[in-house]
Amino acid sequence: MTDLLTKQQYQALADELTLPVKAFINGEFVDAVDGNTMPSINPATGQVLAEIAACNRKDVDIAVANAKAVFERGDWANLHPSDRKKAILRFAQLIEENATELAVMEALEAGKPIHECVKTDLPETVHCLQWHGEATDKLYQQLSPSGDDKLGMIVREPLGVVGCVLPWNFPLMMAAWKLGPALACGNSVIIKPAESTSMTTLRLAELALEAGIPAGVFNVLPGLGPDVGEPLGLHPDVQIVAFTGSTNTGKRFLEYSAKSNLKRIVLECGGKSPSVVLSDAENLDSVAENIAAAALWNMGQNCTANSRIIIHKALKAELTGKIIEKMADWQTGDPLDPQFMLGAIINRGQYDKILTYIETGITEGATLLMGGAPIKLNDGLFIAPTLFDQVTPEMTIAVEEIFGPVFCLMEAESDDHALELANQSCYGLQASLYTANVKKAHRYARKLQAGTVSVNCFSEGDISTPFGGFKQSGFGGRDNSLQAHDQYSEVKTVWLDLAD
């Protein structure tokens, strides 16, 4: 699955693709009730790939009614856990068998480099579903220490209808992060993909049905946020909404919950993640390599992108030179050409926003070391990897999430000053820490205000570790790990009196 083809082979596959364009409700592809559509645009070329069904509140009501009905019938929820496991594992297998098609589709619609789609996104998607599928029949219930005459059973039950609202930066992986635990617990799921990247999620739904997951258990409603996301958030029969995206939008779902049925809300939101390089950091070539990857991966369109590089003053000059050298490995070009590590920016709005941030950085006095300009390639949306120096904590580019290939260098007077700068943010999703001292590694990792701290590398952990943020980066739960199952299930106490 991870062998790369040539650009010509990927282009030939792209030319032959049958693109899914309709909503998927109750096991069938259907038009939006009102017949509305929206364009899916290839950001690398500016060309319209297809017109996708644009759903609204009417479609949400239909999908929720079907999802609730199949849940109450128990077609999926009441299956033996081992049977649910088999279907989820078959689902993962079908994704693996169709991985090249899905990778090409995602590269076209999201502008992601095919190298990343093939080597990272598809394998991680498959592994996530396999992992949660395997956990389905291995999670035990509990008994309370209630004595001989009483029996307290602590059981977990599926919630019912789960709404998932996804971002555009990792369409397949984010779908798997939500689907894996939600399906394993026995819920019915309705996904609203990002309006820019609907097609791979629609294809997943088709494969899930083929795998034996009953009709109505996995539904996909493409559409705009106010037309689909908001109705899901307000619907009284939706028991949870799991959202990944911007902090401002995440806050709206808390309002929707309060205005409706107090549904559970799980948010994974924005970030302004730091790389913190302490005075005793070693192997600066490796540090620079990790820093460049952390800042530029997926064109910087990543909520954990390390966009603030905080370096002790004793190492700053040497490390800056090495970072610039490593940036040369991150070349930008045609997403279907596997030689390129960076592709296109997702859409015109995001492209213009990134360029505005670059202009603001220059205006506020930061020093532009690398990049800072668009790359002209056909009619695509490409921006050169951009590095700023002499950035101070109050500058806009040091405070706000840019979500593009832009990062900045900040100088720390001491190790404690580096920690202070790192925590000087309303976000707290991820942080990278570089030190050769094991005591500092433990002490500073505990003091960094982030849901994930990687030491001497850039990492988000793996499927076995919970992923989510502190402060305005997260709310209500975690993706990944067995903890993800907690948010898609309800705890019930069953108390039995055994006395004669």
Short mmCIF file of C-alpha atoms in Angstrom, two decimals:
data_model
loop_
_atom_site.label_atom_id
_atom_site.label_comp_id
_atom_site.label_asym_id
_atom_site.label_seq_id
_atom_site.Cartn_x
_atom_site.Cartn_y
_atom_site.Cartn_z
CA MET A 1 0.00 0.00 0.00
CA THR A 2 2.89 2.39 0.64
CA ASP A 3 4.78 1.90 -2.64
CA LEU A 4 4.83 5.10 -4.68
CA LEU A 5 3.94 5.24 -8.36
CA THR A 6 5.08 7.85 -10.86
CA LYS A 7 3.45 11.20 -11.47
CA GLN A 8 2.20 9.93 -14.82
CA GLN A 9 0.62 6.86 -13.22
CA TYR A 10 -1.11 8.93 -10.56
CA GLN A 11 -2.39 11.35 -13.18
CA ALA A 12 -3.75 8.44 -15.23
CA LEU A 13 -5.57 7.13 -12.16
CA ALA A 14 -6.93 10.60 -11.44
CA ASP A 15 -8.30 10.86 -14.97
CA GLU A 16 -10.18 7.57 -14.54
CA LEU A 17 -11.67 8.16 -11.10
CA THR A 18 -15.39 7.94 -10.53
CA LEU A 19 -15.98 10.71 -8.02
CA PRO A 20 -18.74 10.32 -5.40
CA VAL A 21 -20.89 13.43 -5.44
CA LYS A 22 -24.13 12.56 -3.62
CA ALA A 23 -24.94 12.42 0.07
CA PHE A 24 -24.96 8.97 1.69
CA ILE A 25 -28.04 8.32 3.83
CA ASN A 26 -29.37 4.98 5.04
CA GLY A 27 -27.06 2.99 2.78
CA GLU A 28 -27.76 4.90 -0.44
CA PHE A 29 -26.28 7.75 -2.42
CA VAL A 30 -28.96 10.44 -2.71
CA ASP A 31 -29.27 14.00 -3.94
CA ALA A 32 -29.76 16.76 -1.41
CA VAL A 33 -33.47 17.22 -0.76
CA ASP A 34 -33.49 20.70 -2.30
CA GLY A 35 -31.19 19.64 -5.14
CA ASN A 36 -28.47 22.10 -4.18
CA THR A 37 -24.83 21.47 -5.03
CA MET A 38 -21.45 23.05 -4.29
CA PRO A 39 -18.22 22.86 -6.29
CA SER A 40 -15.26 20.75 -5.23
CA ILE A 41 -12.21 22.61 -6.52
CA ASN A 42 -8.72 21.22 -7.03
CA PRO A 43 -6.53 23.81 -5.25
CA ALA A 44 -3.50 22.79 -7.30
CA THR A 45 -5.15 23.72 -10.61
CA GLY A 46 -8.19 25.86 -9.82
CA GLN A 47 -10.37 23.44 -11.79
CA VAL A 48 -13.74 22.22 -10.57
CA LEU A 49 -13.53 18.49 -9.92
CA ALA A 50 -17.25 17.92 -9.41
CA GLU A 51 -20.47 19.40 -8.07
CA ILE A 52 -21.17 17.86 -4.66
CA ALA A 53 -24.58 17.58 -3.02
CA ALA A 54 -25.08 20.49 -0.61
CA CYS A 55 -27.30 19.29 2.19
CA ASN A 56 -29.29 21.34 4.66
CA ARG A 57 -31.56 20.94 7.70
CA LYS A 58 -34.03 18.77 5.79
CA ASP A 59 -31.32 16.25 4.93
CA VAL A 60 -30.08 16.33 8.53
CA ASP A 61 -33.56 15.45 9.79
CA ILE A 62 -33.81 12.51 7.38
CA ALA A 63 -30.35 11.19 8.24
CA VAL A 64 -30.91 11.53 11.99
CA ALA A 65 -34.27 9.76 11.78
CA ASN A 66 -32.73 6.83 9.92
CA ALA A 67 -29.68 6.69 12.18
CA LYS A 68 -31.91 6.72 15.26
CA ALA A 69 -34.20 4.03 13.84
CA VAL A 70 -31.36 1.62 13.08
CA PHE A 71 -29.90 2.28 16.52
CA GLU A 72 -33.17 1.54 18.27
CA ARG A 73 -33.68 -1.63 16.22
CA GLY A 74 -30.27 -2.77 17.39
CA ASP A 75 -29.02 -3.80 13.94
CA TRP A 76 -25.57 -2.61 14.96
CA ALA A 77 -25.82 -1.56 18.59
CA ASN A 78 -27.02 -4.99 19.76
CA LEU A 79 -24.59 -7.05 17.68
CA HIS A 80 -22.18 -9.12 19.70
CA PRO A 81 -18.95 -7.10 20.07
CA SER A 82 -17.00 -9.75 18.17
CA ASP A 83 -19.36 -9.34 15.21
CA ARG A 84 -18.94 -5.57 15.24
CA LYS A 85 -15.20 -6.18 15.35
CA LYS A 86 -15.32 -8.37 12.25
CA ALA A 87 -17.23 -5.73 10.29
CA ILE A 88 -14.88 -2.91 11.32
CA LEU A 89 -11.83 -5.01 10.43
CA ARG A 90 -13.39 -5.83 7.07
CA PHE A 91 -14.02 -2.10 6.60
CA ALA A 92 -10.33 -1.40 7.27
CA GLN A 93 -9.34 -4.13 4.83
CA LEU A 94 -11.47 -2.62 2.07
CA ILE A 95 -9.90 0.79 2.66
CA GLU A 96 -6.48 -0.83 2.33
CA GLU A 97 -7.52 -2.56 -0.89
CA ASN A 98 -8.70 0.78 -2.32
CA ALA A 99 -5.91 2.86 -0.81
CA THR A 100 -4.44 4.15 -4.07
CA GLU A 101 -7.81 5.37 -5.30
CA LEU A 102 -8.48 7.11 -1.98
CA ALA A 103 -5.00 8.66 -1.89
CA VAL A 104 -5.39 10.13 -5.37
CA MET A 105 -8.87 11.41 -4.55
CA GLU A 106 -7.59 13.11 -1.40
CA ALA A 107 -4.61 14.63 -3.21
CA LEU A 108 -6.92 16.07 -5.85
CA GLU A 109 -9.48 17.54 -3.50
CA ALA A 110 -7.26 18.68 -0.61
CA GLY A 111 -4.10 19.60 -2.54
CA LYS A 112 -2.15 17.25 -0.28
CA PRO A 113 1.06 15.74 -1.69
CA ILE A 114 0.48 12.19 -2.88
CA HIS A 115 3.64 11.20 -1.02
CA GLU A 116 1.96 12.10 2.28
CA CYS A 117 -1.39 10.54 1.34
CA VAL A 118 0.22 7.22 0.43
CA LYS A 119 2.91 7.05 3.11
CA THR A 120 1.03 8.52 6.06
CA ASP A 121 -2.68 9.23 5.76
CA LEU A 122 -3.90 5.95 4.29
CA PRO A 123 -1.80 3.65 6.51
CA GLU A 124 -2.81 5.64 9.60
CA THR A 125 -6.48 5.52 8.60
CA VAL A 126 -6.39 1.75 8.21
CA HIS A 127 -4.43 1.24 11.42
CA CYS A 128 -6.81 3.43 13.42
CA LEU A 129 -9.86 1.43 12.38
CA GLN A 130 -8.06 -1.86 12.93
CA TRP A 131 -6.97 -0.79 16.41
CA HIS A 132 -10.40 0.31 17.56
CA GLY A 133 -12.02 -2.66 15.86
CA GLU A 134 -9.78 -5.05 17.77
CA ALA A 135 -10.65 -3.28 21.02
CA THR A 136 -14.38 -3.86 20.50
CA ASP A 137 -14.51 -7.27 22.20
CA LYS A 138 -11.67 -6.64 24.66
CA LEU A 139 -13.10 -3.89 26.86
CA TYR A 140 -14.45 -5.26 30.14
CA GLN A 141 -17.20 -3.87 32.35
CA GLN A 142 -16.68 -3.39 36.11
CA LEU A 143 -18.09 -4.47 39.45
CA SER A 144 -18.09 -2.18 42.46
CA PRO A 145 -16.76 -3.28 45.88
CA SER A 146 -20.29 -3.61 47.23
CA GLY A 147 -20.07 -6.57 49.63
CA ASP A 148 -21.80 -9.96 49.61
CA ASP A 149 -25.42 -8.82 49.72
CA LYS A 150 -25.24 -6.24 46.92
CA LEU A 151 -23.91 -6.25 43.39
CA GLY A 152 -22.99 -2.99 41.70
CA MET A 153 -22.38 -3.35 37.97
CA ILE A 154 -20.80 -0.46 36.08
CA VAL A 155 -21.65 -0.92 32.42
CA ARG A 156 -21.13 1.12 29.29
CA GLU A 157 -23.76 1.62 26.61
CA PRO A 158 -23.65 3.38 23.24
CA LEU A 159 -25.04 6.91 23.16
CA GLY A 160 -27.16 6.62 20.03
CA VAL A 161 -26.76 9.06 17.15
CA VAL A 162 -23.27 10.57 16.92
CA GLY A 163 -22.60 13.69 14.87
CA CYS A 164 -19.04 14.25 13.62
CA VAL A 165 -17.95 17.53 12.03
CA LEU A 166 -14.59 17.19 10.32
CA PRO A 167 -11.80 19.50 9.09
CA TRP A 168 -10.29 19.65 5.63
CA ASN A 169 -6.62 19.15 6.49
CA PHE A 170 -6.73 15.37 7.15
CA PRO A 171 -10.08 14.19 5.76
CA LEU A 172 -9.50 10.43 5.94
CA MET A 173 -7.52 10.35 9.19
CA MET A 174 -9.96 12.57 11.06
CA ALA A 175 -12.88 10.47 9.86
CA ALA A 176 -11.15 7.35 11.18
CA TRP A 177 -10.34 9.01 14.52
CA LYS A 178 -14.07 9.57 15.06
CA LEU A 179 -15.47 6.49 13.33
CA GLY A 180 -13.24 3.92 15.01
CA PRO A 181 -14.37 4.37 18.61
CA ALA A 182 -17.91 5.52 17.75
CA LEU A 183 -18.64 2.41 15.67
CA ALA A 184 -16.84 0.10 18.09
CA CYS A 185 -19.17 1.28 20.86
CA GLY A 186 -22.27 0.50 18.75
CA ASN A 187 -23.42 3.99 17.78
CA SER A 188 -24.92 5.29 14.55
CA VAL A 189 -22.78 8.01 12.99
CA ILE A 190 -23.49 11.03 10.80
CA ILE A 191 -20.42 12.77 9.41
CA LYS A 192 -20.37 16.26 8.01
CA PRO A 193 -17.10 16.48 6.07
CA ALA A 194 -15.52 19.85 5.39
CA GLU A 195 -17.14 21.43 2.35
CA SER A 196 -13.75 21.48 0.58
CA THR A 197 -13.08 17.75 1.09
CA SER A 198 -16.19 15.58 0.96
CA MET A 199 -15.38 12.87 -1.56
CA THR A 200 -13.12 10.50 0.35
CA THR A 201 -15.57 10.43 3.28
CA LEU A 202 -18.39 9.57 0.89
CA ARG A 203 -16.30 6.74 -0.51
CA LEU A 204 -15.63 5.48 3.04
CA ALA A 205 -19.36 5.22 3.66
CA GLU A 206 -19.79 3.09 0.56
CA LEU A 207 -16.98 0.78 1.68
CA ALA A 208 -18.45 0.53 5.18
CA LEU A 209 -21.73 -0.75 3.74
CA GLU A 210 -19.83 -3.27 1.62
CA ALA A 211 -18.00 -4.40 4.77
CA GLY A 212 -21.28 -5.34 6.45
CA ILE A 213 -21.94 -2.27 8.57
CA PRO A 214 -25.75 -1.95 8.34
CA ALA A 215 -27.45 0.76 6.30
CA GLY A 216 -28.12 3.83 8.39
CA VAL A 217 -25.21 3.26 10.75
CA PHE A 218 -22.77 5.44 8.78
CA ASN A 219 -24.16 8.47 6.94
CA VAL A 220 -22.37 11.37 5.22
CA LEU A 221 -23.91 14.81 4.68
CA PRO A 222 -21.79 17.21 2.61
CA GLY A 223 -22.68 20.86 3.00
CA LEU A 224 -21.84 24.17 4.59
CA GLY A 225 -21.44 24.62 8.32
CA PRO A 226 -24.62 26.67 8.90
CA ASP A 227 -26.64 24.24 6.76
CA VAL A 228 -25.44 20.91 8.21
CA GLY A 229 -23.12 21.47 11.18
CA GLU A 230 -25.44 23.81 13.05
CA PRO A 231 -28.55 21.61 12.59
CA LEU A 232 -26.58 18.61 13.86
CA GLY A 233 -25.53 20.65 16.88
CA LEU A 234 -29.11 21.69 17.60
CA HIS A 235 -30.87 18.42 16.79
CA PRO A 236 -32.56 16.87 19.86
CA ASP A 237 -31.92 13.30 18.69
CA VAL A 238 -28.17 13.75 18.27
CA GLN A 239 -26.54 12.72 21.55
CA ILE A 240 -22.98 13.92 20.90
CA VAL A 241 -21.13 16.08 18.42
CA ALA A 242 -17.40 15.45 18.00
CA PHE A 243 -15.78 18.39 16.25
CA THR A 244 -12.28 19.07 14.95
CA GLY A 245 -11.62 22.55 13.62
CA SER A 246 -11.22 26.16 14.67
CA THR A 247 -11.71 27.27 18.26
CA ASN A 248 -14.32 29.88 17.32
CA THR A 249 -16.47 27.31 15.54
CA GLY A 250 -15.98 24.83 18.38
CA LYS A 251 -17.39 27.35 20.83
CA ARG A 252 -20.58 27.53 18.77
CA PHE A 253 -21.22 23.83 19.37
CA LEU A 254 -21.21 24.47 23.11
CA GLU A 255 -23.93 27.06 22.49
CA TYR A 256 -25.89 24.60 20.33
CA SER A 257 -25.74 22.04 23.12
CA ALA A 258 -27.06 24.53 25.66
CA LYS A 259 -29.88 25.55 23.32
CA SER A 260 -30.96 21.97 22.57
CA ASN A 261 -30.67 18.75 24.55
CA LEU A 262 -27.38 19.29 26.43
CA LYS A 263 -25.76 16.86 24.05
CA ARG A 264 -22.19 15.92 24.79
CA ILE A 265 -19.64 18.07 22.95
CA VAL A 266 -16.07 16.97 22.23
CA LEU A 267 -13.80 19.59 20.71
CA GLU A 268 -10.31 19.39 19.24
CA CYS A 269 -9.53 22.93 18.20
CA GLY A 270 -6.75 25.29 17.22
CA GLY A 271 -3.15 25.50 18.28
CA LYS A 272 -0.02 27.63 18.28
CA SER A 273 2.39 24.89 19.19
CA PRO A 274 5.98 25.62 20.24
CA SER A 275 9.29 23.90 19.73
CA VAL A 276 11.30 24.63 22.88
CA VAL A 277 15.07 24.23 22.51
CA LEU A 278 16.84 24.35 25.86
CA SER A 279 20.45 25.37 26.39
CA ASP A 280 21.75 21.78 26.56
CA ALA A 281 20.05 20.43 23.44
CA GLU A 282 22.27 18.07 21.44
CA ASN A 283 22.45 16.85 17.83
CA LEU A 284 21.22 20.12 16.36
CA ASP A 285 20.98 18.59 12.89
CA SER A 286 18.27 16.27 14.17
CA VAL A 287 16.62 19.12 16.08
CA ALA A 288 16.52 21.23 12.91
CA GLU A 289 15.12 18.35 10.88
CA ASN A 290 12.32 17.83 13.39
CA ILE A 291 11.58 21.56 13.61
CA ALA A 292 11.26 21.91 9.83
CA ALA A 293 8.98 18.88 9.63
CA ALA A 294 6.85 20.06 12.54
CA ALA A 295 6.34 23.48 10.97
CA LEU A 296 5.84 22.53 7.32
CA TRP A 297 4.15 19.10 7.29
CA ASN A 298 0.89 19.30 5.28
CA MET A 299 1.82 22.85 4.24
CA GLY A 300 1.59 23.92 7.86
CA GLN A 301 -2.15 23.22 7.70
CA ASN A 302 -1.98 21.23 10.89
CA CYS A 303 -3.34 22.11 14.32
CA THR A 304 -0.11 20.84 15.94
CA ALA A 305 2.19 22.71 13.55
CA ASN A 306 5.17 23.96 15.57
CA SER A 307 4.98 27.56 14.38
CA ARG A 308 6.82 29.11 17.37
CA ILE A 309 10.47 28.04 17.58
CA ILE A 310 11.79 29.16 20.96
CA ILE A 311 15.56 28.76 21.17
CA HIS A 312 18.00 29.47 23.99
CA LYS A 313 20.23 32.36 22.93
CA ALA A 314 23.40 30.23 23.18
CA LEU A 315 22.16 27.93 20.37
CA LYS A 316 20.09 30.27 18.26
CA ALA A 317 22.62 31.33 15.62
CA GLU A 318 23.87 27.81 14.91
CA LEU A 319 20.42 26.23 14.94
CA THR A 320 18.94 28.92 12.70
CA GLY A 321 21.42 28.05 9.98
CA LYS A 322 20.63 24.36 10.26
CA ILE A 323 16.86 25.00 10.08
CA ILE A 324 17.34 26.97 6.86
CA GLU A 325 19.36 24.07 5.43
CA LYS A 326 16.62 21.55 6.34
CA MET A 327 13.93 23.71 4.74
CA ALA A 328 15.51 22.86 1.39
CA ASP A 329 14.16 19.31 1.79
CA TRP A 330 10.59 20.65 1.71
CA GLN A 331 9.98 21.42 -1.94
CA THR A 332 6.58 22.58 -3.17
CA GLY A 333 4.91 21.39 -6.38
CA ASP A 334 2.24 19.32 -8.12
CA PRO A 335 0.53 17.21 -5.43
CA LEU A 336 0.38 14.22 -7.79
CA ASP A 337 4.16 14.25 -8.23
CA PRO A 338 5.65 12.07 -5.46
CA GLN A 339 8.95 14.00 -5.45
CA PHE A 340 7.28 16.96 -3.70
CA MET A 341 6.77 17.05 0.06
CA LEU A 342 4.46 20.07 -0.07
CA GLY A 343 1.36 20.70 -2.15
CA ALA A 344 -1.30 23.38 -2.50
CA ILE A 345 -3.11 25.53 0.05
CA ILE A 346 -6.67 24.27 0.48
CA ASN A 347 -8.63 27.23 -0.94
CA ARG A 348 -8.42 30.86 -1.99
CA GLY A 349 -9.64 32.18 1.35
CA GLN A 350 -6.94 30.34 3.30
CA TYR A 351 -4.31 31.29 0.71
CA ASP A 352 -5.14 35.00 1.03
CA LYS A 353 -5.23 34.72 4.84
CA ILE A 354 -1.72 33.24 4.95
CA LEU A 355 -0.31 35.94 2.67
CA THR A 356 -1.93 38.59 4.88
CA TYR A 357 -0.19 37.10 7.93
CA ILE A 358 3.14 37.23 6.10
CA GLU A 359 2.58 40.90 5.25
CA THR A 360 1.62 41.59 8.86
CA GLY A 361 4.79 39.92 10.13
CA ILE A 362 6.92 42.17 7.92
CA THR A 363 4.93 45.28 8.88
CA GLU A 364 5.29 44.56 12.60
CA GLY A 365 9.07 44.32 12.31
CA ALA A 366 9.89 40.62 12.03
CA THR A 367 12.83 39.69 9.78
CA LEU A 368 11.94 37.52 6.79
CA LEU A 369 14.64 34.85 6.39
CA MET A 370 13.06 32.51 3.84
CA GLY A 371 10.07 32.43 1.50
CA GLY A 372 7.30 34.93 2.01
CA ALA A 373 5.80 34.82 -1.48
CA PRO A 374 3.42 32.79 -3.65
CA ILE A 375 4.77 30.16 -6.01
CA LYS A 376 3.39 30.49 -9.53
CA LEU A 377 2.35 27.05 -10.78
CA ASN A 378 -0.50 26.98 -13.27
CA ASP A 379 -3.56 28.41 -11.50
CA GLY A 380 -2.82 26.66 -8.23
CA LEU A 381 -2.58 28.03 -4.70
CA PHE A 382 1.03 27.55 -3.62
CA ILE A 383 3.05 29.46 -1.02
CA ALA A 384 6.76 29.04 -0.38
CA PRO A 385 7.82 27.79 3.07
CA THR A 386 8.33 30.94 5.12
CA LEU A 387 10.58 31.58 8.13
CA PHE A 388 10.67 34.73 10.26
CA ASP A 389 13.34 35.79 12.77
CA GLN A 390 13.45 38.50 15.44
CA VAL A 391 9.87 37.74 16.42
CA THR A 392 8.63 39.04 19.76
CA PRO A 393 5.77 37.56 21.82
CA GLU A 394 3.24 40.30 21.08
CA MET A 395 3.56 40.07 17.28
CA THR A 396 0.52 38.75 15.46
CA ILE A 397 2.44 35.90 13.85
CA ALA A 398 3.53 34.76 17.33
CA VAL A 399 0.00 34.83 18.74
CA GLU A 400 -2.52 33.78 16.09
CA GLU A 401 -2.83 30.44 14.35
CA ILE A 402 -1.79 30.93 10.72
CA PHE A 403 -2.48 27.41 9.40
CA GLY A 404 0.05 27.69 6.62
CA PRO A 405 3.77 27.07 5.91
CA VAL A 406 4.87 29.99 8.09
CA PHE A 407 6.88 29.76 11.31
CA CYS A 408 8.95 32.09 13.45
CA LEU A 409 12.07 32.10 15.59
CA MET A 410 12.05 33.54 19.11
CA GLU A 411 15.08 33.94 21.37
CA ALA A 412 15.00 32.89 25.03
CA GLU A 413 17.33 34.40 27.62
CA SER A 414 17.25 31.24 29.76
CA ASP A 415 15.61 27.83 29.87
CA ASP A 416 12.94 29.13 32.25
CA HIS A 417 12.33 32.07 29.92
CA ALA A 418 11.83 29.58 27.06
CA LEU A 419 9.19 27.80 29.14
CA GLU A 420 7.51 31.10 29.92
CA LEU A 421 7.36 32.02 26.23
CA ALA A 422 6.01 28.59 25.29
CA ASN A 423 3.13 28.82 27.77
CA GLN A 424 2.29 32.39 26.74
CA SER A 425 -0.61 31.31 24.52
CA CYS A 426 -4.35 30.77 24.75
CA TYR A 427 -3.75 27.41 23.07
CA GLY A 428 -2.25 24.21 24.43
CA LEU A 429 -2.45 21.36 21.95
CA GLN A 430 1.12 20.12 21.43
CA ALA A 431 4.68 21.12 22.29
CA SER A 432 8.11 19.77 21.35
CA LEU A 433 10.95 19.92 23.87
CA TYR A 434 14.65 19.47 23.10
CA THR A 435 17.14 18.76 25.91
CA ALA A 436 19.94 16.31 26.72
CA ASN A 437 19.15 16.32 30.44
CA VAL A 438 16.70 13.64 31.55
CA LYS A 439 15.71 15.59 34.65
CA LYS A 440 14.92 18.66 32.56
CA ALA A 441 13.02 16.50 30.10
CA HIS A 442 10.67 15.30 32.82
CA ARG A 443 10.41 18.59 34.67
CA TYR A 444 9.84 20.85 31.66
CA ALA A 445 7.52 18.38 29.92
CA ARG A 446 5.27 18.46 33.00
CA LYS A 447 5.34 22.27 33.07
CA LEU A 448 4.53 22.76 29.38
CA GLN A 449 0.82 23.52 29.03
CA ALA A 450 -0.08 21.15 26.21
CA GLY A 451 -2.07 17.97 25.78
CA THR A 452 0.88 16.24 24.10
CA VAL A 453 4.55 16.96 24.74
CA SER A 454 7.15 15.22 22.60
CA VAL A 455 10.75 15.15 23.81
CA ASN A 456 13.68 15.35 21.36
CA CYS A 457 11.33 14.84 18.43
CA PHE A 458 8.10 16.13 16.93
CA SER A 459 5.23 13.74 17.56
CA GLU A 460 1.53 13.59 18.32
CA GLY A 461 1.95 10.19 19.95
CA ASP A 462 0.23 7.25 18.29
CA ILE A 463 -3.13 5.50 18.26
CA SER A 464 -2.56 4.18 21.80
CA THR A 465 -2.10 7.64 23.36
CA PRO A 466 -4.91 10.18 23.94
CA PHE A 467 -4.80 13.27 21.74
CA GLY A 468 -6.37 16.59 22.66
CA GLY A 469 -5.58 19.99 24.04
CA PHE A 470 -5.39 22.23 27.06
CA LYS A 471 -6.95 25.68 27.29
CA GLN A 472 -8.69 26.76 24.06
CA SER A 473 -7.29 23.83 22.09
CA GLY A 474 -9.76 21.28 23.40
CA PHE A 475 -12.83 20.45 25.40
CA GLY A 476 -14.68 17.41 26.63
CA GLY A 477 -12.59 14.43 25.60
CA ARG A 478 -9.75 12.96 23.58
CA ASP A 479 -9.22 11.31 20.22
CA ASN A 480 -7.18 8.09 20.01
CA SER A 481 -6.47 5.54 22.75
CA LEU A 482 -9.08 3.63 24.72
CA GLN A 483 -10.09 6.94 26.28
CA ALA A 484 -11.74 7.82 22.98
CA HIS A 485 -14.28 5.07 23.63
CA ASP A 486 -15.37 6.84 26.82
CA GLN A 487 -16.78 9.83 24.98
CA TYR A 488 -18.95 7.70 22.67
CA SER A 489 -20.51 5.66 25.47
CA GLU A 490 -22.61 6.29 28.56
CA VAL A 491 -21.83 4.91 32.00
CA LYS A 492 -24.68 3.17 33.79
CA THR A 493 -24.83 1.70 37.28
CA VAL A 494 -26.96 -1.42 37.75
CA TRP A 495 -27.49 -2.08 41.48
CA LEU A 496 -28.74 -5.50 42.54
CA ASP A 497 -29.93 -6.46 46.02
CA LEU A 498 -28.86 -10.06 46.62
CA ALA A 499 -30.07 -10.33 50.22
CA ASP A 500 -32.56 -13.09 51.07
#
